[in-house]
mmCIF file of C-alpha atoms in Angstrom:
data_model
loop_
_atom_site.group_PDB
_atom_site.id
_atom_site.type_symbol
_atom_site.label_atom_id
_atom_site.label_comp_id
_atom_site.label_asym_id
_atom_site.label_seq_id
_atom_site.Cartn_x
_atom_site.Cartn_y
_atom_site.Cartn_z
ATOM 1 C CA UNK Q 18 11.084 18.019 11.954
ATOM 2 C CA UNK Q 19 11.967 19.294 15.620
ATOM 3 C CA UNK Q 20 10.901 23.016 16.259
ATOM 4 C CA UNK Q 21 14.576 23.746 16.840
ATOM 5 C CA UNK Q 22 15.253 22.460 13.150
ATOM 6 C CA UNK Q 23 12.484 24.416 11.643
ATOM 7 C CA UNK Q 24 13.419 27.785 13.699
ATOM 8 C CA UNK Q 25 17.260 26.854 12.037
ATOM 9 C CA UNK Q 26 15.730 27.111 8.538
ATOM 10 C CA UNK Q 27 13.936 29.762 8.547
ATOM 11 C CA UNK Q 28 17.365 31.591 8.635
ATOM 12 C CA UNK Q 29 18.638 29.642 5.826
ATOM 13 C CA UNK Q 30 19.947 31.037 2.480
ATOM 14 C CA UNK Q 31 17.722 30.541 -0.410
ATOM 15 C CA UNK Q 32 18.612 28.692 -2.980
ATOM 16 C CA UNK Q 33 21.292 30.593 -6.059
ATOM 17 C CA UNK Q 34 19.219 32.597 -8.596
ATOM 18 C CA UNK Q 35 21.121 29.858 -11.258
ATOM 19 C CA UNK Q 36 19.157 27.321 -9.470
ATOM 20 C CA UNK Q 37 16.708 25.453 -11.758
ATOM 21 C CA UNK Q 38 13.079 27.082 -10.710
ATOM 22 C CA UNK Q 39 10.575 24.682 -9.219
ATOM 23 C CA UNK Q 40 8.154 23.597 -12.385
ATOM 24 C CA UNK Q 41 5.216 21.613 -12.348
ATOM 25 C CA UNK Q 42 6.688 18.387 -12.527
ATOM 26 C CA UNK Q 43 8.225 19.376 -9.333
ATOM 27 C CA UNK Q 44 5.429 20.665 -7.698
ATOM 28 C CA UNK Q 45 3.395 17.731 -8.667
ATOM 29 C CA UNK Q 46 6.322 15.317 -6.670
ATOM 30 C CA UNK Q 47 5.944 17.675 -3.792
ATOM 31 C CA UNK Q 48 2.287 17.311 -3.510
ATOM 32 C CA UNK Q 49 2.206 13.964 -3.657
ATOM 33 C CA UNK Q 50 4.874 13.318 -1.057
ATOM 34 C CA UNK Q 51 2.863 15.784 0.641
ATOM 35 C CA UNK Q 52 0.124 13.559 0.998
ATOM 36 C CA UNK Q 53 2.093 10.612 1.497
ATOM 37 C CA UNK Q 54 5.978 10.470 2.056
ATOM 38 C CA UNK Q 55 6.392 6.865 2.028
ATOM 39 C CA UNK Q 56 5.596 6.269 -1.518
ATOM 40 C CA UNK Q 57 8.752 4.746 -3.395
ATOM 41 C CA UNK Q 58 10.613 6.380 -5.953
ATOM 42 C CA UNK Q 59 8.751 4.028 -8.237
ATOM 43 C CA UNK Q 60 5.464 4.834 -6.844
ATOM 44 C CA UNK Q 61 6.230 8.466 -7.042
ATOM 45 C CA UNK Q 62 7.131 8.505 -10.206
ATOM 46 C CA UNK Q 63 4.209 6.482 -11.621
ATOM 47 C CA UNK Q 64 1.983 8.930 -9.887
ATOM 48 C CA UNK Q 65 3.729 11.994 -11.814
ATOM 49 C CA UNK Q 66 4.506 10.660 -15.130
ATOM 50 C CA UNK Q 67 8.275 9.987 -14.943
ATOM 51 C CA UNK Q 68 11.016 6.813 -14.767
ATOM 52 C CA UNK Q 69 12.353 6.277 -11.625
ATOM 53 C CA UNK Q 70 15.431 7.938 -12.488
ATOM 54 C CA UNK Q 71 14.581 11.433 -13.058
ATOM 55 C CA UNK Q 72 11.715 11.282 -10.102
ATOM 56 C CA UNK Q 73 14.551 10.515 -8.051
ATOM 57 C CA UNK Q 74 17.077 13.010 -9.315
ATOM 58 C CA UNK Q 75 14.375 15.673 -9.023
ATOM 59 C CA UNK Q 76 13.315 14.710 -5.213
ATOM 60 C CA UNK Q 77 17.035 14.645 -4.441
ATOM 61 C CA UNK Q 78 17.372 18.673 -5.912
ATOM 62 C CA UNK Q 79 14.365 19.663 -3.923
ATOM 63 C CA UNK Q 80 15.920 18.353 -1.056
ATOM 64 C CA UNK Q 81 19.326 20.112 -1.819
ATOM 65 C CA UNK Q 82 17.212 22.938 -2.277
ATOM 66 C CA UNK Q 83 15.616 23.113 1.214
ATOM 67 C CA UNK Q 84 12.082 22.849 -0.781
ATOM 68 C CA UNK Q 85 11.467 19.442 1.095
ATOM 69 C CA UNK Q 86 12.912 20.015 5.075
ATOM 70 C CA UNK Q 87 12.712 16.288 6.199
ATOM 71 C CA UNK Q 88 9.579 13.631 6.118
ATOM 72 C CA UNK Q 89 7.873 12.402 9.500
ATOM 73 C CA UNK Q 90 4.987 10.683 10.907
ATOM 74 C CA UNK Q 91 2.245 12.394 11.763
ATOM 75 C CA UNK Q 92 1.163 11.395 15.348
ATOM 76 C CA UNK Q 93 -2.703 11.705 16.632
ATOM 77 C CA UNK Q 94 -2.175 13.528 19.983
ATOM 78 C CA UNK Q 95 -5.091 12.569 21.539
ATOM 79 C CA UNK Q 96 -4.394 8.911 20.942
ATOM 80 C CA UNK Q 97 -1.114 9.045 22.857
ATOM 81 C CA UNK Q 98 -2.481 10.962 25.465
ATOM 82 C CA UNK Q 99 -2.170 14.540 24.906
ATOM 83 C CA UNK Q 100 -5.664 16.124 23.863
ATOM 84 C CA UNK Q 101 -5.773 19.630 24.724
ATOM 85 C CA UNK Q 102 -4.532 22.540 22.220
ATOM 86 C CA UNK Q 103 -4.048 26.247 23.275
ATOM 87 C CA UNK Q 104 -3.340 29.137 21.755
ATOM 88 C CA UNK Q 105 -1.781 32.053 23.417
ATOM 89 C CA UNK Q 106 -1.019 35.200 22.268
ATOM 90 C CA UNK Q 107 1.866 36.993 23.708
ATOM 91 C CA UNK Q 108 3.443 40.684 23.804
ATOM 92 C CA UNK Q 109 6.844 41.582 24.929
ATOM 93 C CA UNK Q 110 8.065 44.299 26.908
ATOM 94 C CA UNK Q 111 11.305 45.079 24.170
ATOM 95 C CA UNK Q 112 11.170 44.551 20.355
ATOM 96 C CA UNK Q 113 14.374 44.833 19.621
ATOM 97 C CA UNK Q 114 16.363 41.875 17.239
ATOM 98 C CA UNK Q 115 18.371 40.358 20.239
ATOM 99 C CA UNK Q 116 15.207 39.629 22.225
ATOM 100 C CA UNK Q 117 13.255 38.653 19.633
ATOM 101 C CA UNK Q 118 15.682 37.057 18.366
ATOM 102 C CA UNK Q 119 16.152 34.985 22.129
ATOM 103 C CA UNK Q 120 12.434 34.765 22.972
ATOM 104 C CA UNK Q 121 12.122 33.230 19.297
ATOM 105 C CA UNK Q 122 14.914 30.360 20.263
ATOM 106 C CA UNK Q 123 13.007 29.947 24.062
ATOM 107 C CA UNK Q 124 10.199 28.939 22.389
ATOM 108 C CA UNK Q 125 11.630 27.120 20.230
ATOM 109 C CA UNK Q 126 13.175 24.970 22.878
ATOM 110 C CA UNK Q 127 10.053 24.200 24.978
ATOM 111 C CA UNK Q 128 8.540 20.659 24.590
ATOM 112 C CA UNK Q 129 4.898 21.425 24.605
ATOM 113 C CA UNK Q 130 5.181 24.410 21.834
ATOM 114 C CA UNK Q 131 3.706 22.969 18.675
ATOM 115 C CA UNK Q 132 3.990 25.837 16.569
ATOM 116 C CA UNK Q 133 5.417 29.512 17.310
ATOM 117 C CA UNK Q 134 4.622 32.607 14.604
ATOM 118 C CA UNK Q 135 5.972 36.096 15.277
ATOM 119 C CA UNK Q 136 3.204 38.418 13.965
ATOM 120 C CA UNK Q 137 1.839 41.511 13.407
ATOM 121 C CA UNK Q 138 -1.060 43.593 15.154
ATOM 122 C CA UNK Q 139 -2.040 43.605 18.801
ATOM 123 C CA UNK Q 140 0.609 41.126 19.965
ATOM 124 C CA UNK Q 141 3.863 39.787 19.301
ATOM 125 C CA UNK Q 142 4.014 36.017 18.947
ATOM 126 C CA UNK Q 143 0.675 33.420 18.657
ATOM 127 C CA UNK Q 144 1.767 30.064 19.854
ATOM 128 C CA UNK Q 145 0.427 26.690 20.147
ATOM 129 C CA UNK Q 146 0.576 24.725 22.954
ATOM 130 C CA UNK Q 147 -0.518 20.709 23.464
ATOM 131 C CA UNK Q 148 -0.433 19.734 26.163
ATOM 132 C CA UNK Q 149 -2.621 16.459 28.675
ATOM 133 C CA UNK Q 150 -4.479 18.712 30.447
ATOM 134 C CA UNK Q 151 -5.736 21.683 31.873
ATOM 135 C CA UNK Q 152 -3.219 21.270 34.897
ATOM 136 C CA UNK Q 153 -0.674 20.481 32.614
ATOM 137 C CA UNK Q 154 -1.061 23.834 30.965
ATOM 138 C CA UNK Q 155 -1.505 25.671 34.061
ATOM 139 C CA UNK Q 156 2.222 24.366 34.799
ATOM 140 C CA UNK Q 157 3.477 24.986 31.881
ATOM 141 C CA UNK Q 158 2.633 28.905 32.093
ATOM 142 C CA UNK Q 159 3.968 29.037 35.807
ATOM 143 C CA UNK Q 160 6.460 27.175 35.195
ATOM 144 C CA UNK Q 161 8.344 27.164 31.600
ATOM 145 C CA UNK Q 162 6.326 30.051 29.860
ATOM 146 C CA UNK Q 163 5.642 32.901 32.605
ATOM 147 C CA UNK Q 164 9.978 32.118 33.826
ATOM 148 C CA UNK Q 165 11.066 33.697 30.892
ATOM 149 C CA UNK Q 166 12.140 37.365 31.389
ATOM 150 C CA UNK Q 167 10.480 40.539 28.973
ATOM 151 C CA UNK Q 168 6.907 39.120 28.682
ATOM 152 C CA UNK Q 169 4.507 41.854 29.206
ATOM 153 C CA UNK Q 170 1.602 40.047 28.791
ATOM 154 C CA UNK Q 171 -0.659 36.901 27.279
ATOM 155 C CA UNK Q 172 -3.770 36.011 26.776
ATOM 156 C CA UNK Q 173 -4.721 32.170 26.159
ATOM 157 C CA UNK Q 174 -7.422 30.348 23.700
ATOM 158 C CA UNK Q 175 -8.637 26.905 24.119
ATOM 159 C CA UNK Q 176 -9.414 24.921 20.943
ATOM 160 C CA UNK Q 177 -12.347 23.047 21.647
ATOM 161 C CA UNK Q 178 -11.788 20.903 18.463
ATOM 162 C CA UNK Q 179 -10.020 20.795 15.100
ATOM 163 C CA UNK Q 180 -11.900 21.428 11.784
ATOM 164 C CA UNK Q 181 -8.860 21.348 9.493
ATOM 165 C CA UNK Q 182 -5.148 20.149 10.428
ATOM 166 C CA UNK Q 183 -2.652 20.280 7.287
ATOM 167 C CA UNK Q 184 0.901 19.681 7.666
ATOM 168 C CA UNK Q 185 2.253 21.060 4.832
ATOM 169 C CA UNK Q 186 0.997 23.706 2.163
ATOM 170 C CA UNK Q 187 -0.472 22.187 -1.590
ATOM 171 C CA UNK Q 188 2.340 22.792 -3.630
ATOM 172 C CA UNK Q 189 0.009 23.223 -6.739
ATOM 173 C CA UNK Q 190 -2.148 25.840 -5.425
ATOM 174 C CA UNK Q 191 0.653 28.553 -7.177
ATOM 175 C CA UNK Q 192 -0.728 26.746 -10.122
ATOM 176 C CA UNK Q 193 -4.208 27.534 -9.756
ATOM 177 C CA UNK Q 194 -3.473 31.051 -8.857
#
């Protein structure tokens, strides 16, 4: 799912109260299409204990319901080329909704953002950035990041490696809660 998409969702409605609630049938289909989102309907529904018919009727109303956003492979960046992750924590000079609101779709639209949070505490937004290089970053912040207008400051965090990368949350840890 592209940024853009994800940034789009986050202002969609949830789904009607009269909605069926997400049980643990569900949640077992969502964690295993978690873990792999190629599996057939057949496959899937082995795995959780249904026929293919009601596995597939359920997947469909968790799509409807926005509780699975889209499937995707998941690319190894340093394979292709593009091994260096940074984080950079940034604070704006307004805080109002309309520039949050168009710093949040800036971000949203530059290639070499991974991931942007708006958050709480000493700054405004932590972002991640890949990106080929240390050059490569260094143009990036001169010339994508550092253009746009009501940035007061950042500060930036290389990741010297990854210990844990998880694309999507375990559906069945409200379970063990």
């Amino acid at each position: 799912m592209s940024t853009q998409n994800a940034y789009a969702s986050e202002r969609k409605s949830k789904p009607a109260d009269d909605e069926k609630a997400i049980d643990m049938v569900d949640r077992r289909i969502l964690s295993a299409l978690s873990k792999n989102g190629r599996l057939t309907v057949a496959e899937l529904a082995e795995q959780v204990g249904l026929s293919s018919s009601p596995c597939w009727t359920r997947m469909k109303r968790l799509e409807a319901r926005g509780a699975i956003t889209g499937y995707a492979a998941i690319i190894n960046a340093k394979e292709i080329g593009i091994p260096e992750v940074f984080f950079i924590e940034i604070t704006l000079d307004h805080h109002d909704g309309d520039s949050l609101e168009r710093f949040g779709m800036l971000l949203a639209d530059m290639q070499e953002v991974l991931e942007a949070h708006l958050v709480t505490g000493d700054y405004d937004y932590l972002v991640k950035v890949a990106v080929t290089s240390s050059e490569h970053y260094e143009r990036f912040l001169r010339n994508t990041l550092y253009r746009v207008k009501g940035i007061r400051h950042t500060r930036s965090t290389f990741a010297l490696r990854t210990l844990k990368h998880t694309v999507s949350v375990d559906p069945l840890m409200v379970a063990r809660t």
